[in-house]
Coordinates of N, CA and C in Angstrom, one line a residue:
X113 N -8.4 196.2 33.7 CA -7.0 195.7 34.0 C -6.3 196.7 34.9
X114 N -5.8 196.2 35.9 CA -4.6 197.2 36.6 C -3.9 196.2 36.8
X115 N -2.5 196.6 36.6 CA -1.0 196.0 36.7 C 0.1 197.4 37.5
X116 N 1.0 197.0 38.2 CA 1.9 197.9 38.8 C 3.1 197.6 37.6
X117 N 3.6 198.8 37.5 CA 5.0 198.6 36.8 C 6.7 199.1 37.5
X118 N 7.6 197.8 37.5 CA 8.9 199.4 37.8 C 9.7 198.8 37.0
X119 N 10.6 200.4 37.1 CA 11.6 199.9 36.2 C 12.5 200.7 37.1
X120 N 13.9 200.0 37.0 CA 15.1 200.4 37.2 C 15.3 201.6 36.3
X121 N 16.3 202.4 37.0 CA 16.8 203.3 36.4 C 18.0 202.8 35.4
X122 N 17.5 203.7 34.0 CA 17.7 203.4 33.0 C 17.3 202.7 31.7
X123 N 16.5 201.8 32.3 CA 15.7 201.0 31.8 C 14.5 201.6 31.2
X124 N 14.2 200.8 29.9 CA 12.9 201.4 28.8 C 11.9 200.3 28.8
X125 N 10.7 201.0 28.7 CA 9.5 199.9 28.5 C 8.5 200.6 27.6
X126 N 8.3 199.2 26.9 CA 6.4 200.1 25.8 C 5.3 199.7 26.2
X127 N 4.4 200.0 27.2 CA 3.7 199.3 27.5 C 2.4 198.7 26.1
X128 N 2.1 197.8 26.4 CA 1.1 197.1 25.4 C -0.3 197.7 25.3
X129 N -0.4 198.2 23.9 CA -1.7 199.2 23.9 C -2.6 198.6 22.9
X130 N -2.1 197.4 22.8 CA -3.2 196.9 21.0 C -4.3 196.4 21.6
X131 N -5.1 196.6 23.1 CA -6.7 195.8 23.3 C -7.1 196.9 23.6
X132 N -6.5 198.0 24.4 CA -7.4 199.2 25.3 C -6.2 200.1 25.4
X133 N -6.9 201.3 25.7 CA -6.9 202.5 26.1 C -6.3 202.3 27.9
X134 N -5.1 203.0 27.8 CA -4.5 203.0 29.1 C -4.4 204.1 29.6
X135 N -4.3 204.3 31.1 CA -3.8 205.4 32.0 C -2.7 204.9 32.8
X136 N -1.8 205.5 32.8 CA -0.3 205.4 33.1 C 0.1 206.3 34.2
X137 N -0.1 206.1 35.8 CA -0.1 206.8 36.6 C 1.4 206.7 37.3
X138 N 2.4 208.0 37.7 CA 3.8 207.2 38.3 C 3.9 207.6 39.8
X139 N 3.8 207.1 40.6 CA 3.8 206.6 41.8 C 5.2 207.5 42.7
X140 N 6.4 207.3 42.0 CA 7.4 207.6 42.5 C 8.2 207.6 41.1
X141 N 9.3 208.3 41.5 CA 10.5 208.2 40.2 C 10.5 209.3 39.4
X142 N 11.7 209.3 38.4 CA 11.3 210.3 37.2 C 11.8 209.9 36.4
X143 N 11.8 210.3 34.6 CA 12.1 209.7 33.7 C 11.4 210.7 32.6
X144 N 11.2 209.7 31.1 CA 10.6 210.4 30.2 C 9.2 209.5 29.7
X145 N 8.4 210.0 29.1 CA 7.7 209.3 28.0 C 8.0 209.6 26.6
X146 N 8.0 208.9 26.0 CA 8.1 209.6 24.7 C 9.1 210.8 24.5
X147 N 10.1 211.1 25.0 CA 10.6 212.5 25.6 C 9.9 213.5 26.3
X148 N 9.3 213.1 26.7 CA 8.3 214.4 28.1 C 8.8 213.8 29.3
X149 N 9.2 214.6 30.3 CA 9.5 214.8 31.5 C 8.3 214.0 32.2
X150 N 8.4 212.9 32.9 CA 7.5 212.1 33.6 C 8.3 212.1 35.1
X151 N 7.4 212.7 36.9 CA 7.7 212.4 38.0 C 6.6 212.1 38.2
X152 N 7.0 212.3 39.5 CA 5.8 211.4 40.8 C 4.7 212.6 40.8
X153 N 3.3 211.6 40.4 CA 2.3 211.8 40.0 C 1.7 211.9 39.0
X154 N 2.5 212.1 38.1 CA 2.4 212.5 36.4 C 1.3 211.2 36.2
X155 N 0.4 211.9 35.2 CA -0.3 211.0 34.6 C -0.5 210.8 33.2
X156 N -0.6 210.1 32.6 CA -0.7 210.6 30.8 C -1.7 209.2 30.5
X157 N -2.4 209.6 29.4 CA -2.9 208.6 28.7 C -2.7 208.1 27.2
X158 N -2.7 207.2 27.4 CA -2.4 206.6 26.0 C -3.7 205.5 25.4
X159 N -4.2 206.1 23.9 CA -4.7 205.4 23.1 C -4.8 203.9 22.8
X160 N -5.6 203.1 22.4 CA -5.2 202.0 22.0 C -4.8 202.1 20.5
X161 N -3.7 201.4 20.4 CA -2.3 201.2 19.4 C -1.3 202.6 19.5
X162 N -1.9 203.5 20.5 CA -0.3 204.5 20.3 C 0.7 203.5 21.0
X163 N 2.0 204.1 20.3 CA 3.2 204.0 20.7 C 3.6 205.0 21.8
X164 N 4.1 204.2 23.2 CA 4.6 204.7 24.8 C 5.8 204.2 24.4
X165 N 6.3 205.3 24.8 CA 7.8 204.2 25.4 C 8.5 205.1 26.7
X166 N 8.6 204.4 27.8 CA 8.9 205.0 28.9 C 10.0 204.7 29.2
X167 N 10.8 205.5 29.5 CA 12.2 205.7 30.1 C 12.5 206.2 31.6
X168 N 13.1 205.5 32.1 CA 12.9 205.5 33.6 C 14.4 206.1 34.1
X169 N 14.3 207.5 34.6 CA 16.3 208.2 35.0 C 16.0 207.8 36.0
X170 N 15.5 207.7 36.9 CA 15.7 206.7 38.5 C 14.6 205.6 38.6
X171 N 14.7 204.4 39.8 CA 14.2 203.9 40.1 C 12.7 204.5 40.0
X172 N 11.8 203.7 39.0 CA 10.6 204.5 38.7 C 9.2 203.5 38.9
X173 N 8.3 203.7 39.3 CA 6.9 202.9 39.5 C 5.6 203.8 39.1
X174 N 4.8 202.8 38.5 CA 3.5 203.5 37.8 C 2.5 202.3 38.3
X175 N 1.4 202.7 38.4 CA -0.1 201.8 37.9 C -0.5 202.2 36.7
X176 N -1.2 201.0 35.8 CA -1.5 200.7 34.7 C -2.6 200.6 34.8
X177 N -3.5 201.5 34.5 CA -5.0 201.1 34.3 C -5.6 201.1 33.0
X178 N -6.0 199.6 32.6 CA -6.4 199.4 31.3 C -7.6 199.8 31.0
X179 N -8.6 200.7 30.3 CA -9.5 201.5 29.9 C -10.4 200.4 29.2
X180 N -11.8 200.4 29.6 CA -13.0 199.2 29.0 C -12.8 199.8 27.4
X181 N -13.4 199.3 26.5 CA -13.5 199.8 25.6 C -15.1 199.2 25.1
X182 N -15.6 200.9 24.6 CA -17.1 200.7 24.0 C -17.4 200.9 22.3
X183 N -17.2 199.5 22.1 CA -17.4 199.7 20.4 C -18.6 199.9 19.8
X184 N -19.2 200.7 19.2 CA -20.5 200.8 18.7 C -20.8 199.5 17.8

């Protein structure tokens, strides 16, 4: 799965982690994750079922690359 995301500044989002394992790449913008300092290029990954919650201080854009998952 890849999806593009933005968010207006100020605005919060969680992205959906309950099937797969994501990479959360940001394109342009700055903000936080979780309270960590996220700009342009920042990459972070997130587990399937962690809790993200991204906070956008300017006009902010990311790609969402959803992670296969291999269950034994």
């Amino acid at each position: 799965r890849l999806a593009q995301l933005r968010l207006a500044a100020g605005a919060r989002f969680e992205p959906d982690t309950s099937a797969q394992d994501l990479l959360l790449f940001c394109l342009d913008g700055t903000g936080q994750a979780n309270g960590e300092p996220v700009r342009r290029w920042t990459t972070l990954e997130a587990a399937r079922l962690e809790r993200v919650e991204l906070a956008a201080g300017t006009d902010t854009e990311f790609f969402l690359f959803g992670l296969p998952r291999f269950d034994a």
